[in-house]
Amino acid sequence: MAVDLSPAQLACVELRRAGFARLDHGALLRFLGVTPDAERATTYGALRGDLPAETAEFWDAHPQWIERGIVHVGKFEHYFELFRTRALPLVHGPRRIEELLREKPRSERERFYDERWNNRRWRWLFALFFSRFAMGRLGRDPEFFRYVEGSVAERILARTRHALTVLPTHANPYLGYILTGNFAGALPRYLRPQKHAPIRAHLGNLTLVRGSVEEAAAQHAGAGFDGFNLSDVFEYLDPETCRRMYGELLATARPGARFAYWNMLVPRCVPRELAERVRPLDELSHSLLDQDLAFFYSAFVVEEVRA
């Protein structure tokens, strides 16, 4: 089950589901915008009949998004486009970006970052473009920063250094997208060729729900859930709302169920009042964060419901 308050987010998932059901891997990449395609409107026409009426009405109202490719039309994608086209060229040119993304061992990535990439202009640009003010105006809703303390840019810069040195830059689809505008060198996991058939085979298991995650969990709990992938929802909430939401989800969890979620700028974990019922999996959490290609998060939390 996938839950979201945003009809736009759910419409994106519905259209992807229709694409996976009807298109082969190459055609799906073309339709979504990963590879060139002049026939996206025609493809959408073929998929439209598979969409719920509300979803079809949403996409009918935005044909320009279909024609561009829907992987490129989100607010954060637009923010990264501004960064890539307006800001980054003031610091690094295409050849240096290409060199950054070229496959090389970690020692060379670290040397390249220290000697060629991390100059004064890069640090100045980062402090400006990824400040609380700029991100709140251009990239994310300002309310997302209500509970953030300290410098936003400094935290993201530290994680970016990790992505450009510790993680293999050539195999990171998110870094590649930010710097080039597409998934040129590496694909996100759900778009990799070997994932196409398994995803298609299990599309019928996906239920989409519009609403709050705790309400959806209560309505669809049945015998209970074995896992919760909560993105970074907790950091946008005050501590009392986090405690209430976590408790309501916990009430629908089976023994051994796992909670998995990110912290980007606000530290959140199981509320103290519920800590006896949940076991933090700190070693696993740290290990997964070290490998996380979505590098801008500061923590990945995994917690297990005690039997």
XYZ file of C-alpha atoms in Angstrom:
307
model
C 0.000 0.000 0.000
C 1.276 3.477 -0.928
C -0.202 6.514 0.824
C 0.081 10.221 0.056
C -1.871 13.392 0.729
C -0.960 14.774 -2.705
C -3.140 13.836 -5.691
C -0.232 14.780 -7.969
C 2.084 12.245 -6.332
C -0.536 9.515 -6.616
C -1.204 10.440 -10.256
C 2.520 9.984 -10.952
C 2.450 6.509 -9.420
C -0.700 5.543 -11.340
C 0.841 6.592 -14.644
C 4.025 4.681 -13.886
C 1.957 1.620 -13.016
C 0.142 1.830 -16.355
C 3.493 2.224 -18.104
C 5.002 -0.809 -16.425
C 1.922 -2.865 -17.308
C 1.859 -2.019 -21.004
C 5.343 -0.955 -22.118
C 8.570 -2.853 -22.494
C 11.615 -1.512 -20.680
C 12.933 0.644 -23.511
C 9.524 2.136 -24.264
C 8.993 2.920 -20.589
C 12.297 4.798 -20.383
C 11.339 6.806 -23.455
C 7.873 7.630 -22.139
C 9.055 8.700 -18.697
C 11.715 10.995 -20.140
C 14.909 9.046 -19.477
C 15.622 8.641 -23.195
C 14.435 10.775 -26.158
C 10.925 10.255 -27.521
C 8.767 12.373 -29.837
C 5.689 10.199 -29.307
C 4.954 10.582 -25.589
C 1.511 12.091 -26.218
C 0.604 9.107 -28.402
C 1.849 6.684 -25.774
C -0.162 8.491 -23.122
C -3.251 8.100 -25.289
C -2.687 4.337 -25.322
C -2.252 4.247 -21.530
C -5.067 6.631 -20.646
C -7.786 3.988 -20.659
C -5.952 2.092 -17.920
C -6.019 5.069 -15.542
C -8.685 5.903 -12.957
C -10.892 8.780 -14.129
C -9.437 11.243 -11.621
C -5.883 10.407 -12.707
C -6.742 10.729 -16.402
C -8.289 14.146 -15.748
C -5.122 15.228 -13.922
C -2.825 14.288 -16.804
C -5.241 15.593 -19.447
C -4.820 18.996 -17.794
C -1.006 18.825 -18.038
C -0.071 17.621 -21.540
C 3.177 19.614 -21.420
C 4.375 17.452 -18.524
C 3.645 14.298 -20.495
C 5.548 15.633 -23.507
C 8.569 16.596 -21.412
C 8.653 13.272 -19.527
C 7.244 13.029 -16.026
C 10.567 12.294 -14.315
C 11.492 15.951 -15.002
C 8.442 17.899 -13.803
C 8.606 17.910 -9.984
C 9.351 21.026 -7.927
C 12.650 19.621 -6.678
C 13.626 18.628 -10.224
C 13.026 22.245 -11.240
C 15.187 23.401 -8.343
C 18.038 21.166 -9.449
C 17.585 22.412 -13.005
C 18.154 25.973 -11.774
C 21.229 24.795 -9.893
C 22.601 22.929 -12.908
C 21.928 25.605 -15.547
C 22.287 28.889 -13.634
C 24.559 28.300 -10.659
C 26.912 25.380 -11.299
C 28.380 26.820 -14.545
C 29.769 29.691 -12.463
C 31.988 27.173 -10.680
C 32.558 24.073 -12.826
C 32.311 23.456 -16.554
C 31.095 20.393 -18.482
C 34.547 18.762 -18.690
C 35.068 18.905 -14.936
C 31.567 17.525 -14.318
C 32.297 14.703 -16.746
C 35.548 14.006 -14.909
C 33.731 13.945 -11.566
C 31.279 11.326 -12.862
C 33.946 9.158 -14.467
C 34.577 5.807 -12.767
C 37.633 5.866 -10.496
C 38.733 4.415 -7.130
C 37.886 6.151 -3.886
C 41.396 7.521 -3.383
C 41.188 9.313 -6.735
C 37.671 10.587 -5.987
C 38.930 12.091 -2.727
C 41.929 13.682 -4.414
C 39.772 15.059 -7.230
C 37.308 16.547 -4.758
C 39.996 18.165 -2.614
C 42.151 19.455 -5.469
C 39.739 20.158 -8.339
C 36.180 20.433 -7.063
C 36.026 21.861 -3.532
C 37.213 25.378 -4.285
C 36.106 28.621 -2.670
C 33.467 29.310 -5.335
C 31.924 25.871 -4.790
C 31.607 26.442 -1.052
C 30.226 29.945 -1.589
C 27.716 28.684 -4.157
C 26.604 25.883 -1.883
C 26.124 28.226 1.083
C 23.940 30.477 -1.067
C 21.943 28.046 -3.186
C 21.252 25.474 -0.475
C 20.501 27.963 2.256
C 17.260 27.759 4.205
C 16.022 30.876 2.371
C 16.798 29.679 -1.167
C 15.495 26.158 -0.661
C 12.352 27.490 1.006
C 11.680 29.845 -1.904
C 12.622 27.599 -4.804
C 12.944 23.953 -3.795
C 10.749 22.966 -0.875
C 7.832 24.355 1.103
C 9.208 26.758 3.769
C 7.170 24.841 6.363
C 9.561 21.919 5.879
C 12.200 23.918 7.740
C 10.096 24.856 10.774
C 11.894 22.441 13.110
C 15.379 22.723 11.575
C 18.159 24.120 13.761
C 21.555 25.299 12.535
C 22.875 25.718 9.010
C 21.011 23.847 6.294
C 23.765 24.353 3.720
C 26.575 23.075 5.948
C 24.766 19.814 6.639
C 23.949 19.186 2.989
C 27.514 20.064 1.968
C 28.904 17.429 4.354
C 26.643 14.775 2.847
C 27.505 15.936 -0.660
C 31.207 15.453 0.080
C 30.346 11.887 1.140
C 28.554 11.351 -2.189
C 31.441 12.755 -4.233
C 34.203 10.857 -2.441
C 33.015 7.784 -0.536
C 30.235 6.688 -2.909
C 31.060 5.755 -6.533
C 30.033 8.835 -8.499
C 29.605 6.984 -11.796
C 26.971 4.658 -10.306
C 24.845 7.229 -8.486
C 21.696 8.038 -10.506
C 20.674 10.939 -8.255
C 24.033 12.671 -8.458
C 24.067 12.092 -12.209
C 20.611 13.600 -12.542
C 21.481 16.688 -10.509
C 24.618 17.383 -12.537
C 23.468 16.397 -16.050
C 19.675 16.644 -16.040
C 18.993 12.959 -16.607
C 19.924 9.448 -15.562
C 22.652 9.257 -18.159
C 25.158 6.959 -16.479
C 23.055 5.041 -13.975
C 19.356 4.311 -13.479
C 17.334 4.419 -10.257
C 16.703 0.940 -8.949
C 13.064 0.770 -10.099
C 14.070 1.573 -13.695
C 16.880 -0.949 -14.046
C 16.266 -3.607 -16.722
C 16.338 -6.544 -14.293
C 13.594 -4.930 -12.186
C 11.092 -4.455 -15.003
C 9.587 -7.944 -15.079
C 9.335 -8.380 -11.267
C 7.638 -4.995 -10.892
C 5.199 -5.789 -13.690
C 4.378 -9.151 -12.112
C 3.448 -7.550 -8.787
C 1.551 -4.448 -9.896
C -1.683 -5.985 -8.650
C -0.330 -5.935 -5.092
C -0.115 -2.143 -5.068
C -2.975 -0.249 -3.434
C -2.921 3.548 -3.595
C -4.594 5.576 -0.859
C -5.031 9.326 -0.681
C -4.923 10.571 2.894
C -2.756 10.515 5.989
C -0.553 7.501 6.615
C -1.983 6.823 10.072
C -5.586 6.909 8.821
C -4.727 4.619 5.925
C -2.945 2.201 8.257
C -5.942 2.023 10.585
C -8.397 1.491 7.721
C -6.357 -1.190 5.959
C -4.588 -2.878 8.855
C -6.327 -6.256 8.651
C -3.978 -8.678 10.415
C -1.359 -5.916 10.689
C 1.620 -4.633 8.763
C 5.130 -6.083 8.577
C 6.851 -2.862 7.532
C 6.507 0.901 7.162
C 8.582 2.929 4.697
C 7.888 6.478 5.896
C 10.253 8.601 3.784
C 11.182 11.623 5.943
C 7.652 12.457 7.120
C 8.516 12.833 10.813
C 10.885 15.773 10.454
C 8.103 18.028 9.184
C 6.049 17.466 12.342
C 6.259 18.739 15.892
C 7.302 16.175 18.538
C 3.771 15.647 19.869
C 2.365 14.954 16.393
C 5.273 12.568 15.755
C 4.475 10.714 18.978
C 0.799 10.423 18.076
C 1.466 9.288 14.497
C 4.121 6.782 15.533
C 1.784 5.374 18.187
C -1.091 4.965 15.752
C 1.148 3.183 13.260
C 2.593 1.022 16.012
C -0.935 -0.094 16.889
C -1.239 -1.640 13.405
C 2.208 -3.296 13.393
C 2.821 -7.019 13.756
C 5.596 -8.295 16.048
C 8.890 -7.977 14.202
C 7.583 -5.257 11.891
C 10.113 -2.620 10.907
C 9.870 1.134 10.676
C 12.226 2.676 8.111
C 12.550 6.409 7.528
C 15.018 9.167 6.759
C 16.052 12.256 8.654
C 17.273 15.034 6.419
C 17.707 18.024 8.706
C 15.696 17.237 11.870
C 16.672 14.277 14.090
C 13.687 12.011 14.747
C 13.422 8.485 16.177
C 10.931 6.420 18.150
C 9.322 8.666 20.795
C 10.576 8.107 24.310
C 7.102 7.070 25.516
C 7.059 4.189 23.009
C 10.713 3.158 23.234
C 10.064 -0.003 25.281
C 7.989 -1.445 22.446
C 10.560 -0.856 19.707
C 14.171 -1.937 19.247
C 16.507 0.436 17.330
C 18.615 -1.374 14.722
C 21.490 1.088 14.888
C 24.135 -1.007 13.152
C 21.851 -1.713 10.210
C 20.745 1.927 10.084
C 24.318 3.232 9.903
C 25.345 0.628 7.351
C 22.448 1.491 5.044
C 23.082 5.223 5.359
C 26.719 4.723 4.347
C 25.508 3.047 1.141
C 22.563 5.367 0.471
C 22.811 6.909 -2.981
C 20.133 9.458 -1.997
C 22.961 11.188 -0.222
C 21.313 14.377 1.028
C 19.757 12.676 4.067
C 21.661 12.862 7.355
C 20.292 9.654 8.866
C 18.410 6.509 7.935
C 16.509 4.968 10.835
C 15.432 1.343 11.102
C 13.519 0.202 14.180
C 11.898 -3.162 14.921
C 8.724 -3.850 16.884
C 9.442 -6.142 19.798
C 7.596 -9.463 19.963
